[in-house]
C-alpha positions as a Python dict, from the first residue, in 0.01 Angstrom:
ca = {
    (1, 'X'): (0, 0, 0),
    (2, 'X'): (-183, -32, 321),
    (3, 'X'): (-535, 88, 449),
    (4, 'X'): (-580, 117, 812),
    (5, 'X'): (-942, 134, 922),
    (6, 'X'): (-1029, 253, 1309),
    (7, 'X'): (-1360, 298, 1468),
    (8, 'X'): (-1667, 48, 1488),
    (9, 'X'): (-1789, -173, 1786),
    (10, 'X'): (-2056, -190, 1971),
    (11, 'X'): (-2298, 117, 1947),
    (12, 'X'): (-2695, 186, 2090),
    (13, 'X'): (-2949, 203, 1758),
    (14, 'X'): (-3008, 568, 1751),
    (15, 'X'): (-2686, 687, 1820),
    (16, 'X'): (-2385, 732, 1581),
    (17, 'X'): (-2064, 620, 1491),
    (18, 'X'): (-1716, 715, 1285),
    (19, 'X'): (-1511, 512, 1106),
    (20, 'X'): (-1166, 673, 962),
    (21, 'X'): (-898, 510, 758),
    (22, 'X'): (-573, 585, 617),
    (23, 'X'): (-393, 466, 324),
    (24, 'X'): (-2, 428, 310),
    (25, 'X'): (267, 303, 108),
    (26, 'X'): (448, 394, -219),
    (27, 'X'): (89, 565, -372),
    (28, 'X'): (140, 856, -623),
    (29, 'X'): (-265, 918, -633),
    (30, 'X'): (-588, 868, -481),
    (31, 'X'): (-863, 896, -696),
    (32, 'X'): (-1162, 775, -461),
    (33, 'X'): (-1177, 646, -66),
    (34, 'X'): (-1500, 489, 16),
    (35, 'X'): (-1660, 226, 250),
    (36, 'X'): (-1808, -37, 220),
    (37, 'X'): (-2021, -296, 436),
    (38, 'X'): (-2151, -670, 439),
    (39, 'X'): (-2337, -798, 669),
    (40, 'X'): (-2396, -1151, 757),
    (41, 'X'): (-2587, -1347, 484),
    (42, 'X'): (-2569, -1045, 239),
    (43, 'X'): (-2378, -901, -22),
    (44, 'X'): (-2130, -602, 45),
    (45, 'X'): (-2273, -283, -32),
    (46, 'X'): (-2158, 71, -102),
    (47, 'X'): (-2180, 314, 175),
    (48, 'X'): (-2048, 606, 12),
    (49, 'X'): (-1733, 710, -162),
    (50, 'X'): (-1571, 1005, -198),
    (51, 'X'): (-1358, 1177, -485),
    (52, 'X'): (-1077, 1369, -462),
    (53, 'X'): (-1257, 1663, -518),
    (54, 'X'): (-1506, 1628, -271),
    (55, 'X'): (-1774, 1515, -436),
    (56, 'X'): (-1964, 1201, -242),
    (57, 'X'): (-2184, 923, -367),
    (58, 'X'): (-2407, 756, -75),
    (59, 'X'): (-2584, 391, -70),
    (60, 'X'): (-2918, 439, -71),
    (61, 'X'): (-2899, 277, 262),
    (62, 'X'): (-2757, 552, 442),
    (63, 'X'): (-2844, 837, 261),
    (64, 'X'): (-2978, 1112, 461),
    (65, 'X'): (-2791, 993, 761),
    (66, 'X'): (-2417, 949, 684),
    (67, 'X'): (-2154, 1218, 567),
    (68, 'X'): (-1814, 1132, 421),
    (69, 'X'): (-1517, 1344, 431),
    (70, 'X'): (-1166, 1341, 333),
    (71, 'X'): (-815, 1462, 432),
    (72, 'X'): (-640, 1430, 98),
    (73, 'X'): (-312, 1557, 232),
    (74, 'X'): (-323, 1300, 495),
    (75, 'X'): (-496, 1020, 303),
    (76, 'X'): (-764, 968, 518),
    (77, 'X'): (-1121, 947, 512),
    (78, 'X'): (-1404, 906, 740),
    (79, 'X'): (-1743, 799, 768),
    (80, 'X'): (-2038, 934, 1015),
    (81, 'X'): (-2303, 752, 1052),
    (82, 'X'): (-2656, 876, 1234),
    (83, 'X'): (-2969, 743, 1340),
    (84, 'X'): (-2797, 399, 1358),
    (85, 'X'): (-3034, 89, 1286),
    (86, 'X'): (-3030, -269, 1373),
    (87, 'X'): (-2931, -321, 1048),
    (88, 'X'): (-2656, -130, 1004),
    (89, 'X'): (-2456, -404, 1173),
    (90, 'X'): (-2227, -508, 972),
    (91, 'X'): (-1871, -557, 881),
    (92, 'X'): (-1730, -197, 677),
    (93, 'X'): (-1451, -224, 490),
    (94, 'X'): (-1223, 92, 334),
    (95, 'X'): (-1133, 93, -2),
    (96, 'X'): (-917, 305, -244),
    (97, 'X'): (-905, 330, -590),
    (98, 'X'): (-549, 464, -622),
    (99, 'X'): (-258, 500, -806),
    (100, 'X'): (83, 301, -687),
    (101, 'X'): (429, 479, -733),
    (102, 'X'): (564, 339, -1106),
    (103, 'X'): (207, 220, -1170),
    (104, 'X'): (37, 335, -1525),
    (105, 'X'): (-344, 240, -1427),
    (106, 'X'): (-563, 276, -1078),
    (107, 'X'): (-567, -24, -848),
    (108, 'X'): (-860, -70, -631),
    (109, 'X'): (-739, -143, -274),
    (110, 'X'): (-916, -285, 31),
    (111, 'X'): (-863, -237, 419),
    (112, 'X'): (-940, -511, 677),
    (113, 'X'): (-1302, -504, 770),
    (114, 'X'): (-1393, -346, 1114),
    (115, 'X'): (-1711, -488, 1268),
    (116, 'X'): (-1981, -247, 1363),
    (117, 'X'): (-2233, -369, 1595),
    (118, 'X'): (-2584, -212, 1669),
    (119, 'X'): (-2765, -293, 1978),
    (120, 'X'): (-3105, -226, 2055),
}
């Protein structure tokens, strides 16, 4: 199992951003795709995560400002971020709690990071 995360870089405070990622591999279920983010000298955070039914959790960091969305028949979710702040730089990371083909109980899988930069 494999999660691909795009997006990120270098972005203006103010403006936005979108971060996707898709999961593949031998995976029979996907229970929840989410992000997450640490930035340096912190602690990783939640974001927000999403279920398979569509129903979204946000950190209290970016709620009001971010909307997460998923493709469940491709595997993919994404992450929009608004009204980005100086610290909002970070590094996000994808995750998946998921089911693996022949496995009995949910894993909890992580992508590589993707570093998000906000300039002033």
């Amino acid at each position: 199992v494999q999660l691909q995360a795009s997006g990120g870089g270098l972005v203006q405070a103010g403006g936005s951003l979108s971060l996707s990622c898709v999961a593949s591999g031998s995976i029979d279920t996907i229970n929840v795709m989410g992000w997450y983010r640490q930035a340096p000298g912190k602690q990783r955070e939640l974001v927000a995560y999403i279920r398979t039914g569509g129903r979204a959790i946000y950190g209290e960091s970016v709620t009001g400002r971010s909307t997460i969305s998923r493709d469940n028949a491709k595997n993919t979710v994404t992450l929009e971020l608004n009204s980005l702040k100086l610290e909002d730089t970070a590094e996000y990371f994808c995750t998946a709690d998921l089911i693996p083909v022949g496995a009995s109980r949910a894993e909890r899988h992580w992508g590589q990071g993707t570093l998000v930069t906000v300039s002033s």
